[in-house]
CSV table of C-alpha atoms and ligand atoms in Angstrom, one decimal:
chain,number,residue,atom,x,y,z
A,23,MET,CA,0.0,0.0,0.0
A,24,LYS,CA,1.2,3.4,-1.0
A,25,LEU,CA,0.2,6.8,0.2
A,26,TYR,CA,-0.9,9.4,-2.2
A,27,PRO,CA,1.2,12.6,-1.9
A,28,LEU,CA,-0.8,15.7,-1.6
A,29,PHE,CA,-0.2,19.4,-0.9
A,30,ALA,CA,-3.4,21.0,0.5
A,31,ASP,CA,-4.5,24.6,0.2
A,32,LEU,CA,-6.0,25.3,3.6
A,33,LYS,CA,-6.3,29.1,3.3
A,34,GLY,CA,-9.4,30.2,5.2
A,35,LEU,CA,-10.5,26.7,5.9
A,36,PRO,CA,-11.4,25.5,9.4
A,37,VAL,CA,-9.2,22.8,10.9
A,38,LEU,CA,-9.6,21.1,14.3
A,39,VAL,CA,-6.7,20.3,16.5
A,40,VAL,CA,-7.3,18.3,19.7
A,41,GLY,CA,-4.6,18.7,22.2
A,42,GLY,CA,-2.9,21.6,23.8
A,43,GLY,CA,0.7,20.6,24.5
A,44,ALA,CA,4.0,21.1,22.7
A,45,VAL,CA,3.2,18.7,19.9
A,46,ALA,CA,-0.2,20.3,19.2
A,47,GLU,CA,1.5,23.7,19.2
A,48,ARG,CA,3.9,22.7,16.4
A,49,LYS,CA,1.1,21.4,14.3
A,50,ILE,CA,-0.9,24.5,14.9
A,51,GLU,CA,2.0,26.7,14.0
A,52,ALA,CA,2.3,25.0,10.6
A,53,LEU,CA,-1.4,25.2,10.0
A,54,LEU,CA,-1.4,28.9,10.8
A,55,GLU,CA,1.4,29.4,8.3
A,56,ALA,CA,-0.7,27.8,5.7
A,57,GLY,CA,-3.6,30.2,6.5
A,58,ALA,CA,-6.0,27.7,8.1
A,59,GLN,CA,-8.5,28.8,10.7
A,60,VAL,CA,-7.5,26.7,13.6
A,61,ARG,CA,-9.9,25.5,16.3
A,62,VAL,CA,-8.3,23.9,19.4
A,63,GLY,CA,-10.0,21.7,22.0
A,64,ALA,CA,-7.9,20.6,25.0
A,65,GLN,CA,-8.0,20.0,28.7
A,66,GLN,CA,-5.1,22.4,29.0
A,67,LEU,CA,-3.4,24.9,26.7
A,68,SER,CA,0.3,25.6,26.7
A,69,GLY,CA,1.5,29.1,27.4
A,70,ASN,CA,1.9,30.0,23.8
A,71,LEU,CA,-1.5,28.6,22.9
A,72,LEU,CA,-3.1,30.6,25.6
A,73,GLU,CA,-1.4,33.7,24.1
A,74,TRP,CA,-2.5,32.9,20.6
A,75,SER,CA,-6.0,32.3,21.8
A,76,ALA,CA,-6.0,35.7,23.6
A,77,GLN,CA,-4.8,37.2,20.3
A,78,GLU,CA,-7.6,35.4,18.5
A,79,ARG,CA,-5.1,33.7,16.2
A,80,ILE,CA,-6.7,30.4,17.2
A,81,ALA,CA,-10.2,29.6,18.6
A,82,PHE,CA,-10.4,27.7,21.8
A,83,ILE,CA,-13.5,25.5,21.7
A,84,GLY,CA,-13.7,23.6,24.9
A,85,ASP,CA,-12.0,20.9,27.1
A,86,THR,CA,-14.0,17.7,26.6
A,87,PHE,CA,-14.1,16.3,23.1
A,88,GLN,CA,-17.4,16.2,21.3
A,89,PRO,CA,-17.9,15.0,17.7
A,90,ALA,CA,-19.7,18.3,17.1
A,91,TRP,CA,-16.2,20.0,17.3
A,92,LEU,CA,-15.8,18.5,13.8
A,93,ASP,CA,-18.7,20.3,12.3
A,94,GLY,CA,-17.6,22.2,9.2
A,95,VAL,CA,-13.9,21.3,9.5
A,96,TRP,CA,-11.8,20.0,6.5
A,97,LEU,CA,-9.1,18.3,8.5
A,98,ALA,CA,-8.5,17.2,12.0
A,99,ILE,CA,-5.4,16.4,14.0
A,100,ALA,CA,-5.4,14.6,17.3
A,101,ALA,CA,-2.3,15.4,19.3
A,102,THR,CA,-3.1,14.3,22.8
A,103,ASP,CA,-1.2,11.7,24.8
A,104,ASP,CA,-4.5,9.9,25.5
A,105,ARG,CA,-4.7,7.0,22.9
A,106,THR,CA,-8.4,6.3,23.5
A,107,LEU,CA,-9.2,10.0,23.0
A,108,ASN,CA,-7.1,10.1,19.8
A,109,ALA,CA,-8.9,7.0,18.5
A,110,GLN,CA,-12.2,8.6,19.3
A,111,VAL,CA,-11.3,11.7,17.4
A,112,ALA,CA,-10.1,9.7,14.4
A,113,ALA,CA,-13.3,7.5,14.4
A,114,ALA,CA,-15.6,10.5,14.6
A,115,ALA,CA,-13.7,12.2,11.8
A,116,THR,CA,-13.9,9.1,9.5
A,117,GLU,CA,-17.6,8.9,10.1
A,118,ARG,CA,-17.9,12.4,8.8
A,119,ARG,CA,-15.4,11.8,5.9
A,120,ILE,CA,-13.0,14.2,7.3
A,121,PHE,CA,-9.3,13.4,7.0
A,122,ALA,CA,-7.7,12.9,10.4
A,123,ASN,CA,-4.2,12.6,11.5
A,124,VAL,CA,-3.2,11.1,14.9
A,125,VAL,CA,0.3,12.2,15.8
A,126,ASP,CA,2.8,9.3,15.8
A,127,ASP,CA,0.1,6.8,15.1
A,128,PRO,CA,0.0,5.9,11.4
A,129,GLY,CA,-2.5,3.1,12.1
A,130,LEU,CA,-5.1,5.6,13.2
A,131,SER,CA,-4.3,8.3,10.6
A,132,ARG,CA,-6.0,8.9,7.3
A,133,PHE,CA,-3.4,11.4,6.3
A,134,GLN,CA,0.1,12.0,7.5
A,135,VAL,CA,2.1,15.1,8.0
A,136,PRO,CA,5.5,14.8,6.3
A,137,ALA,CA,8.9,16.0,7.3
A,138,VAL,CA,9.4,19.2,5.4
A,139,VAL,CA,12.3,21.2,3.7
A,140,ASP,CA,10.9,24.7,3.5
A,141,ARG,CA,12.2,26.9,0.7
A,142,ALA,CA,8.8,28.3,0.0
A,143,PRO,CA,7.3,28.4,-2.6
A,144,LEU,CA,9.5,25.3,-3.0
A,145,THR,CA,8.4,22.8,-0.4
A,146,ILE,CA,9.8,19.3,-0.2
A,147,ALA,CA,7.8,16.8,1.8
A,148,ILE,CA,9.2,13.5,3.0
A,149,SER,CA,7.3,10.5,4.1
A,150,THR,CA,8.1,6.9,5.0
A,151,ALA,CA,4.3,6.2,5.5
A,152,GLY,CA,5.0,6.3,9.2
A,153,ALA,CA,7.4,3.4,9.0
A,154,ALA,CA,10.6,5.2,9.8
A,155,PRO,CA,10.3,8.8,11.0
A,156,VAL,CA,13.9,8.9,12.0
A,157,LEU,CA,14.9,8.1,8.4
A,158,ALA,CA,12.6,10.8,7.1
A,159,ARG,CA,14.3,13.3,9.5
A,160,ARG,CA,17.7,12.2,8.1
A,161,VAL,CA,16.7,12.6,4.5
A,162,ARG,CA,15.4,16.0,5.5
A,163,GLU,CA,18.7,16.9,7.1
A,164,THR,CA,20.6,15.9,4.0
A,165,LEU,CA,18.4,18.0,1.8
A,166,GLU,CA,18.6,21.0,4.2
A,167,SER,CA,22.3,21.0,4.0
A,168,GLN,CA,22.4,20.7,0.2
A,169,LEU,CA,19.8,23.2,-0.9
A,170,ASP,CA,20.7,26.8,-1.1
A,171,HIS,CA,18.5,29.0,1.2
A,172,ALA,CA,18.2,31.5,-1.7
A,173,LEU,CA,16.3,28.8,-3.7
A,174,GLY,CA,12.9,29.9,-2.3
A,175,ALA,CA,13.5,33.5,-3.6
A,176,LEU,CA,14.6,32.1,-7.0
A,177,VAL,CA,11.5,30.0,-7.3
A,178,GLY,CA,9.4,32.9,-6.3
A,179,LEU,CA,11.0,35.1,-8.9
A,180,ALA,CA,10.5,32.4,-11.6
A,181,GLN,CA,6.9,32.1,-10.6
A,182,ARG,CA,6.3,35.8,-11.1
A,183,TYR,CA,7.9,35.7,-14.5
A,184,ARG,CA,6.6,32.3,-15.6
A,185,VAL,CA,4.1,33.6,-18.2
A,186,ARG,CA,6.7,35.9,-19.8
A,187,ILE,CA,9.3,33.1,-19.8
A,188,VAL,CA,7.0,30.8,-21.6
A,189,GLN,CA,6.1,33.5,-24.1
A,190,ARG,CA,9.7,34.3,-24.7
A,191,TRP,CA,10.8,30.6,-25.1
A,192,PRO,CA,7.7,28.7,-26.3
A,193,GLU,CA,9.9,25.7,-27.2
A,194,LEU,CA,10.7,23.5,-24.3
A,195,ALA,CA,14.3,22.9,-25.3
A,196,ALA,CA,15.2,26.6,-25.3
A,197,ARG,CA,13.3,27.1,-22.1
A,198,ARG,CA,15.3,24.4,-20.4
A,199,VAL,CA,18.5,26.1,-21.3
A,200,PHE,CA,17.1,29.3,-19.9
A,201,TYR,CA,16.1,27.6,-16.7
A,202,ASP,CA,19.5,26.0,-16.3
A,203,TRP,CA,21.0,29.4,-16.6
A,204,LEU,CA,18.6,30.7,-14.0
A,205,HIS,CA,19.3,27.9,-11.5
A,206,ASP,CA,23.0,27.8,-11.9
A,207,GLY,CA,24.0,31.3,-12.8
A,208,PRO,CA,24.3,34.8,-11.5
A,209,VAL,CA,20.6,35.3,-10.6
A,210,LEU,CA,20.8,32.7,-7.8
A,211,SER,CA,24.2,34.2,-6.7
A,212,LEU,CA,22.7,37.7,-6.5
A,213,LEU,CA,19.7,36.4,-4.5
A,214,ARG,CA,22.1,34.6,-2.1
A,215,ASN,CA,24.1,37.9,-1.8
A,216,ALA,CA,21.1,39.9,-0.7
A,217,ARG,CA,20.8,41.7,-4.1
A,218,ALA,CA,17.2,40.9,-5.0
A,219,GLU,CA,16.7,43.9,-7.2
A,220,GLU,CA,19.7,43.3,-9.4
A,221,ALA,CA,18.7,39.6,-9.6
A,222,GLU,CA,15.4,40.6,-11.0
A,223,GLN,CA,16.9,43.2,-13.4
A,224,LEU,CA,19.2,40.5,-14.8
A,225,LEU,CA,16.3,38.2,-15.3
A,226,VAL,CA,14.4,40.9,-17.2
A,227,GLN,CA,17.5,41.6,-19.3
A,228,ALA,CA,17.8,37.9,-20.2
A,229,LEU,CA,14.2,37.9,-21.3
A,230,ALA,CA,14.9,40.8,-23.6
A,231,ALA,CA,18.1,39.4,-25.1
A,232,GLU,CA,18.3,38.0,-28.6
A,233,ASP,CA,19.7,34.6,-27.7
A,234,VAL,CA,19.4,32.2,-24.9
A,235,VAL,CA,21.9,33.3,-22.4
A,236,SER,CA,24.9,31.2,-22.1
A,237,ALA,CA,26.4,30.0,-18.9
A,238,SER,CA,29.0,32.4,-17.5
A,239,GLY,CA,31.9,31.4,-15.3
A,240,SER,CA,32.2,32.5,-11.8
A,241,VAL,CA,34.6,32.2,-8.9
A,242,LEU,CA,33.9,31.4,-5.3
A,243,LEU,CA,36.7,32.0,-2.8
A,244,VAL,CA,35.9,29.4,-0.3
A,245,GLY,CA,37.3,28.7,3.2
A,246,ALA,CA,37.8,25.0,3.7
A,247,GLY,CA,38.4,25.3,7.4
A,248,PRO,CA,41.4,23.7,9.2
A,249,GLY,CA,40.9,20.1,8.1
A,250,ASP,CA,38.0,18.4,9.9
A,251,PRO,CA,35.3,18.3,7.2
A,252,GLY,CA,32.6,18.8,9.8
A,253,LEU,CA,33.8,22.4,10.1
A,254,LEU,CA,32.8,23.4,6.6
A,255,THR,CA,30.0,25.9,6.3
A,256,LEU,CA,26.9,25.0,4.4
A,257,HIS,CA,27.8,27.5,1.8
A,258,ALA,CA,31.2,25.9,1.3
A,259,LEU,CA,29.6,22.4,1.1
A,260,ARG,CA,27.1,23.6,-1.5
A,261,ALA,CA,29.9,25.3,-3.5
A,262,LEU,CA,31.9,22.0,-3.5
A,263,ASN,CA,28.8,20.2,-4.7
A,264,ARG,CA,28.4,22.4,-7.7
A,265,ALA,CA,31.9,23.2,-8.7
A,266,ASP,CA,33.3,22.4,-12.2
A,267,VAL,CA,36.9,23.1,-11.1
A,268,ILE,CA,38.5,23.3,-7.7
A,269,LEU,CA,41.8,25.0,-7.3
A,270,TYR,CA,43.0,24.0,-3.8
A,271,ASP,CA,45.9,24.7,-1.6
A,272,ARG,CA,48.2,22.3,0.2
A,273,LEU,CA,46.5,22.8,3.5
A,274,VAL,CA,43.1,21.6,2.3
A,275,SER,CA,42.4,18.2,3.8
A,276,ASP,CA,41.6,15.1,1.7
A,277,ALA,CA,38.5,14.6,3.7
A,278,VAL,CA,37.2,18.0,2.6
A,279,LEU,CA,38.1,17.4,-1.0
A,280,ALA,CA,36.3,14.1,-0.9
A,281,LEU,CA,33.1,16.0,-0.4
A,282,ALA,CA,33.3,17.7,-3.7
A,283,ARG,CA,31.3,16.7,-6.8
A,284,ARG,CA,32.8,13.5,-8.2
A,285,ASP,CA,33.4,14.9,-11.7
A,286,ALA,CA,34.8,18.2,-10.6
A,287,GLU,CA,38.3,18.8,-11.9
A,288,ARG,CA,40.7,19.2,-9.0
A,289,VAL,CA,43.8,21.3,-9.4
A,290,ASP,CA,46.5,21.2,-6.7
A,291,VAL,CA,47.9,24.7,-7.0
A,292,GLY,CA,50.1,24.2,-3.9
A,293,LYS,CA,52.1,21.7,-6.0
A,294,ARG,CA,51.5,22.9,-9.5
A,295,CYS,CA,52.6,26.5,-8.8
A,296,GLY,CA,55.7,25.5,-6.9
A,297,GLY,CA,58.0,28.5,-7.2
A,298,ARG,CA,57.5,31.0,-4.4
A,299,HIS,CA,57.3,34.1,-6.6
A,300,THR,CA,55.5,32.9,-9.6
A,301,GLN,CA,53.0,31.1,-7.5
A,302,GLN,CA,50.4,33.8,-6.9
A,303,ALA,CA,50.6,35.1,-10.5
A,304,GLN,CA,50.1,31.6,-11.9
A,305,ILE,CA,47.1,31.0,-9.7
A,306,HIS,CA,45.6,34.3,-11.0
A,307,GLN,CA,46.1,33.2,-14.6
A,308,LEU,CA,44.6,29.8,-13.9
A,309,LEU,CA,41.5,31.4,-12.4
A,310,LEU,CA,41.2,33.6,-15.4
A,311,GLN,CA,41.6,30.8,-17.8
A,312,TYR,CA,38.9,28.6,-16.2
A,313,VAL,CA,36.4,31.3,-15.6
A,314,GLN,CA,36.7,32.5,-19.2
A,315,ALA,CA,36.0,29.0,-20.4
A,316,GLY,CA,32.6,29.4,-18.6
A,317,ARG,CA,33.5,27.1,-15.7
A,318,ARG,CA,32.2,27.4,-12.1
A,319,VAL,CA,35.4,27.7,-10.2
A,320,VAL,CA,35.9,27.1,-6.5
A,321,ARG,CA,39.1,28.6,-5.1
A,322,LEU,CA,39.5,26.5,-2.0
A,323,LYS,CA,41.8,27.6,0.8
A,324,GLY,CA,42.7,26.2,4.2
A,325,GLY,CA,41.0,28.0,7.1
A,326,ASP,CA,39.6,31.3,6.1
A,327,PRO,CA,40.5,32.8,2.7
A,328,PHE,CA,41.1,36.3,4.3
A,329,VAL,CA,43.3,35.2,7.2
A,330,PHE,CA,46.9,34.8,6.0
A,331,GLY,CA,45.4,33.3,2.8
A,332,ARG,CA,46.1,35.9,0.2
A,333,GLY,CA,42.3,35.8,-0.5
A,334,GLY,CA,42.4,39.6,-0.6
A,335,GLU,CA,44.8,39.7,-3.6
A,336,GLU,CA,42.8,37.1,-5.5
A,337,MET,CA,39.6,39.0,-4.9
A,338,ALA,CA,41.2,42.3,-6.1
A,339,PHE,CA,42.5,40.5,-9.2
A,340,LEU,CA,39.0,39.1,-10.0
A,341,GLN,CA,37.5,42.5,-9.5
A,342,GLN,CA,40.0,44.2,-11.8
A,343,HIS,CA,39.1,41.7,-14.5
A,344,GLY,CA,35.4,42.1,-14.1
A,345,ILE,CA,34.8,38.6,-12.9
A,346,ALA,CA,31.9,37.8,-10.6
A,347,TYR,CA,33.0,36.4,-7.3
A,348,GLU,CA,31.6,35.5,-3.9
A,349,VAL,CA,33.6,34.9,-0.7
A,350,VAL,CA,32.7,32.1,1.7
A,351,PRO,CA,34.4,32.5,5.0
A,352,GLY,CA,35.9,29.5,6.7
A,353,ILE,CA,36.8,28.6,10.2
A,354,THR,CA,40.4,29.9,10.6
A,355,ALA,CA,43.1,27.8,12.3
A,356,ALA,CA,43.1,30.1,15.4
A,357,MET,CA,39.4,29.5,16.2
A,358,ALA,CA,39.5,25.8,15.3
A,359,CYS,CA,42.8,24.8,16.9
A,360,ALA,CA,42.0,26.7,20.1
A,361,ALA,CA,38.6,25.0,20.4
A,362,TYR,CA,40.0,21.6,19.6
A,363,ALA,CA,42.8,22.1,22.2
A,364,GLY,CA,40.4,23.3,24.9
A,365,ILE,CA,41.7,26.8,24.9
A,366,PRO,CA,39.2,29.7,25.0
A,367,LEU,CA,40.9,32.6,23.1
A,368,THR,CA,39.4,35.2,25.4
A,369,HIS,CA,38.5,34.7,29.0
A,370,ARG,CA,37.0,37.2,31.4
A,371,GLU,CA,39.9,36.9,33.8
A,372,HIS,CA,42.8,36.0,31.6
A,373,ALA,CA,42.6,37.5,28.1
A,374,GLN,CA,40.9,40.7,26.9
A,375,SER,CA,42.0,40.6,23.3
A,376,VAL,CA,43.4,38.2,20.7
A,377,HIS,CA,46.1,39.0,18.1
A,378,LEU,CA,46.5,37.0,15.0
A,379,LEU,CA,50.1,37.2,13.8
A,380,THR,CA,52.2,35.5,11.2
A,381,GLY,CA,55.6,34.3,12.2
A,382,HIS,CA,56.5,33.8,8.5
A,383,GLY,CA,60.0,35.3,7.9
A,384,LYS,CA,62.2,37.6,9.9
A,385,ASP,CA,61.0,40.7,8.1
A,386,SER,CA,57.4,40.4,9.2
A,387,LEU,CA,58.6,39.7,12.8
A,388,ASP,CA,60.8,42.8,12.7
A,389,ALA,CA,57.8,44.9,11.7
A,390,MET,CA,55.8,44.0,14.7
A,391,ASP,CA,55.0,46.2,17.7
A,392,TRP,CA,56.7,44.1,20.4
A,393,PRO,CA,56.1,46.3,23.4
A,394,ALA,CA,52.4,46.0,22.7
A,395,LEU,CA,52.5,42.3,22.0
A,396,ALA,CA,54.5,41.6,25.2
A,397,GLN,CA,51.7,43.0,27.4
A,398,SER,CA,50.0,40.4,29.6
A,399,HIS,CA,46.3,39.4,29.5
A,400,GLN,CA,46.1,39.1,25.8
A,401,THR,CA,46.3,36.0,23.6
A,402,LEU,CA,48.8,35.9,20.7
A,403,VAL,CA,48.0,33.4,17.9
A,404,VAL,CA,50.9,32.8,15.6
A,405,TYR,CA,50.4,31.3,12.1
A,406,MET,CA,53.3,29.9,10.2
A,407,GLY,CA,55.6,30.3,13.2
A,408,VAL,CA,57.4,26.9,13.4
A,409,ALA,CA,60.6,28.2,11.7
A,410,THR,CA,60.8,31.4,13.7
A,411,LEU,CA,59.9,30.2,17.2
A,412,GLU,CA,63.3,31.1,18.7
A,413,LEU,CA,63.3,34.7,17.4
A,414,LEU,CA,59.7,35.2,18.4
A,415,THR,CA,60.3,33.9,22.0
A,416,GLN,CA,63.3,36.1,22.3
A,417,ARG,CA,61.5,39.3,21.2
A,418,LEU,CA,58.6,38.7,23.6
A,419,LEU,CA,61.0,38.0,26.5
A,420,GLU,CA,63.1,41.1,25.7
A,421,HIS,CA,60.1,43.3,25.7
A,422,GLY,CA,58.9,42.0,29.1
A,423,ARG,CA,56.4,39.2,28.5
A,424,HIS,CA,56.6,37.0,31.6
A,425,PRO,CA,58.9,33.9,31.0
A,426,ASP,CA,56.2,31.7,32.6
A,427,THR,CA,53.5,32.8,30.2
A,428,PRO,CA,51.8,29.6,29.1
A,429,PHE,CA,51.9,28.5,25.4
A,430,ALA,CA,50.3,25.7,23.4
A,431,LEU,CA,51.6,24.5,20.0
A,432,ILE,CA,48.9,22.7,18.1
A,433,GLU,CA,50.1,20.5,15.2
A,434,ASN,CA,47.6,19.2,12.6
A,435,GLY,CA,44.8,20.8,14.5
A,436,THR,CA,41.3,19.2,14.2
A,437,LEU,CA,42.7,16.2,12.3
A,438,ALA,CA,42.9,12.7,13.9
A,439,GLN,CA,46.7,13.2,14.3
A,440,GLN,CA,46.3,16.4,16.2
A,441,ARG,CA,49.1,16.9,18.8
A,442,VAL,CA,49.3,19.6,21.5
A,443,VAL,CA,52.5,20.5,23.2
A,444,SER,CA,52.2,23.0,26.0
A,445,GLY,CA,54.6,24.6,28.4
A,446,VAL,CA,55.8,28.1,29.3
A,447,LEU,CA,57.3,30.8,27.1
A,448,HIS,CA,61.0,30.6,28.1
A,449,GLU,CA,61.2,26.9,27.2
A,450,LEU,CA,59.2,27.2,24.0
A,451,PRO,CA,61.9,26.7,21.3
A,452,VAL,CA,63.6,23.9,23.2
A,453,ARG,CA,60.3,22.0,23.8
A,454,ALA,CA,59.1,22.5,20.3
A,455,GLN,CA,62.4,21.0,19.0
A,456,ALA,CA,62.4,18.2,21.5
A,457,GLN,CA,58.9,17.2,20.5
A,458,GLY,CA,59.7,17.5,16.8
A,459,ILE,CA,56.8,19.8,15.9
A,460,HIS,CA,56.2,20.2,12.1
A,461,PRO,CA,54.0,22.4,10.0
A,462,PRO,CA,51.1,23.0,9.9
A,463,ALA,CA,51.3,24.0,13.5
A,464,LEU,CA,49.7,26.9,15.3
A,465,LEU,CA,51.1,28.7,18.3
A,466,ILE,CA,49.0,30.1,21.1
A,467,ILE,CA,50.7,32.3,23.7
A,468,GLY,CA,48.9,33.7,26.7
A,469,GLU,CA,47.4,33.0,30.0
A,470,VAL,CA,44.6,31.0,28.5
A,471,ALA,CA,47.0,28.5,26.9
A,472,ALA,CA,47.3,27.0,30.4
A,473,MET,CA,43.8,25.5,30.0
A,474,ALA,CA,44.9,23.2,27.2
A,475,HIS,CA,46.0,20.3,29.3
A,476,ALA,CA,43.2,20.1,31.8
A,477,HIS,CA,40.5,20.8,29.2
A,478,ALA,CA,41.7,18.6,26.4
A,479,TRP,CA,38.8,16.8,24.7
A,480,PHE,CA,39.9,15.9,21.2
A,481,GLY,CA,42.5,13.5,19.8
A,482,GLN,CA,45.0,11.1,21.5
A,483,GLN,CA,46.1,12.4,24.8
A,484,THR,CA,49.9,12.0,24.2
A,485,THR,CA,50.2,15.7,25.1
A,486,ALA,CA,53.5,16.6,26.5
A,487,THR,CA,53.3,19.4,29.1
A,488,SER,CA,55.4,20.9,31.7
A,489,HIS,CA,52.9,23.4,33.1
A,490,THR,CA,49.3,22.7,34.0
A,491,SER,CA,48.0,25.4,36.2
A,492,LEU,CA,46.5,28.7,35.1
A,493,PRO,CA,48.9,31.4,36.4
A,494,THR,CA,47.3,34.0,38.7
A,495,SER,CA,46.9,37.3,37.0
A,496,THR,CA,49.8,38.9,38.9
A,497,GLU,CA,52.2,36.0,38.3
A,498,ALA,CA,52.1,36.2,34.5
A,499,GLY,CA,51.9,40.0,34.4
A,500,ALA,CA,54.7,40.7,36.8
A,501,HIS,CA,57.4,41.5,34.3
A,502,ALA,CA,55.3,43.5,31.9
B,861,SAH,N1,44.1,30.8,5.8
B,861,SAH,C1,44.5,29.9,6.8
B,861,SAH,C2,45.9,30.1,7.3
B,861,SAH,C3,46.9,29.9,6.2
B,861,SAH,S1,48.6,30.2,6.8
B,861,SAH,C4,43.6,29.9,8.0
B,861,SAH,O1,42.7,30.8,8.1
B,861,SAH,O2,43.7,29.1,8.9
B,861,SAH,C5,49.1,28.6,7.2
B,861,SAH,C6,49.2,28.4,8.7
B,861,SAH,O3,48.0,28.2,9.3
B,861,SAH,C7,50.0,27.2,9.1
B,861,SAH,O4,51.4,27.4,9.0
B,861,SAH,C8,49.6,27.0,10.5
B,861,SAH,O5,50.2,27.9,11.4
B,861,SAH,C9,48.1,27.4,10.4
B,861,SAH,N2,47.3,26.2,10.2
B,861,SAH,C10,46.4,26.0,9.3
B,861,SAH,N3,45.7,24.8,9.4
B,861,SAH,C11,46.2,24.3,10.5
B,861,SAH,C12,46.0,23.1,11.3
B,861,SAH,N4,45.1,22.2,10.8
B,861,SAH,N5,46.7,22.9,12.4
B,861,SAH,C13,47.5,23.8,12.9
B,861,SAH,N6,47.8,24.9,12.2
B,861,SAH,C14,47.2,25.2,11.1
């Protein structure tokens, strides 16, 4: 036996809900969204239902069920925890040929309420005929993560222009090409980027154009996060699902790449553009080449594209060449490694600010404001610092940061092989060397780093540490 799927227009129609608890409330909310006139009968109403009743959004009709409650209604839902009462409601409804649903009881139900993915006017309803509600929820979760939230706006726009679109392209084949452009191209991007007016203008232009619009290339600068694929944003995941070409850096993890569309072309620009100086220029040329060929390009970078990722340069290049782009932020190594090492970057007592620094090269170190950085009660997070640990430590000590200031070095943060080495500042270079720390590793210096050991929750606990207690505020600040 199969259920017949159905979307009902309940606008202005009376519907009965029996029950006044949290479950009833959820059903009533959805009915109200669909414009139904909701009558509620229940022994007791929840706080919200009382409020809605006072506001006359719903009509309260009594506490003891009577079949007359069903007079004139189109649908009924029984959502009480009394099975006999639910069965009574269902039987009375069936007698009157009114469709009834009993929450969580498919045997008593004439219709079922599906799990829903809401991108109205696009609505996706999922049913397992009551056999496996958990599976229905999982399917829903999957679709939620895959489907762009701007899709609702796109469908709404297409709906408003439907007649004109059909007039303009009476032949189905041409219309399909147009719809492909609409679904894949710049209109959806503009809607996603909160530019509804421009999106509509573009649609109007396309309707007025001579030919069917051809696909145009675009670039998404996407942050891949630090490695754990669970740290991708939904935007990043969707971009990977739709990419034609992915230009990725060395730091992007295999697990993240594995999520991309199977037939997307993957270009390892970390390897391919080896030489230090030519690297960035070559990446720019590749971007240009792919996008001019009409491909959807994802430029995938470790962490966040705008934190020590040269994303700013790539964006400026694209802008200069009139290429459409979007930027999808990623979880930067500082946030991710700190969290996965149990270190809060700020703390009411121990750190009032966070500085993100790069330890890459002596020149950048020389340019830093050491007296400011050496102050206590602030957290320093150093990217690309493995090679310059000694110089960095020396500068901080020279400018008065307390030698017992805690540090944590996090190697391969968020990956299964994550390793955390902690200790105090004056012993940092020695300990890093003794533990054989290799890039990628992130260095956190500051009072908060003392929390790493006691609060560790991720990865193997092989952690080497020589300092476990949080220093008192006077202790670590004494030399400053
Ligand atoms: N755009 C990136 C940073 C690129 S610079 C971001 O926002 O995270 C590269 C440096 O980032 C590495 O040298 C290292 O210091 C740090 N890093 C990136 N991923 C890391 C990881 N998984 N574990 C530890 N450090 C990481």
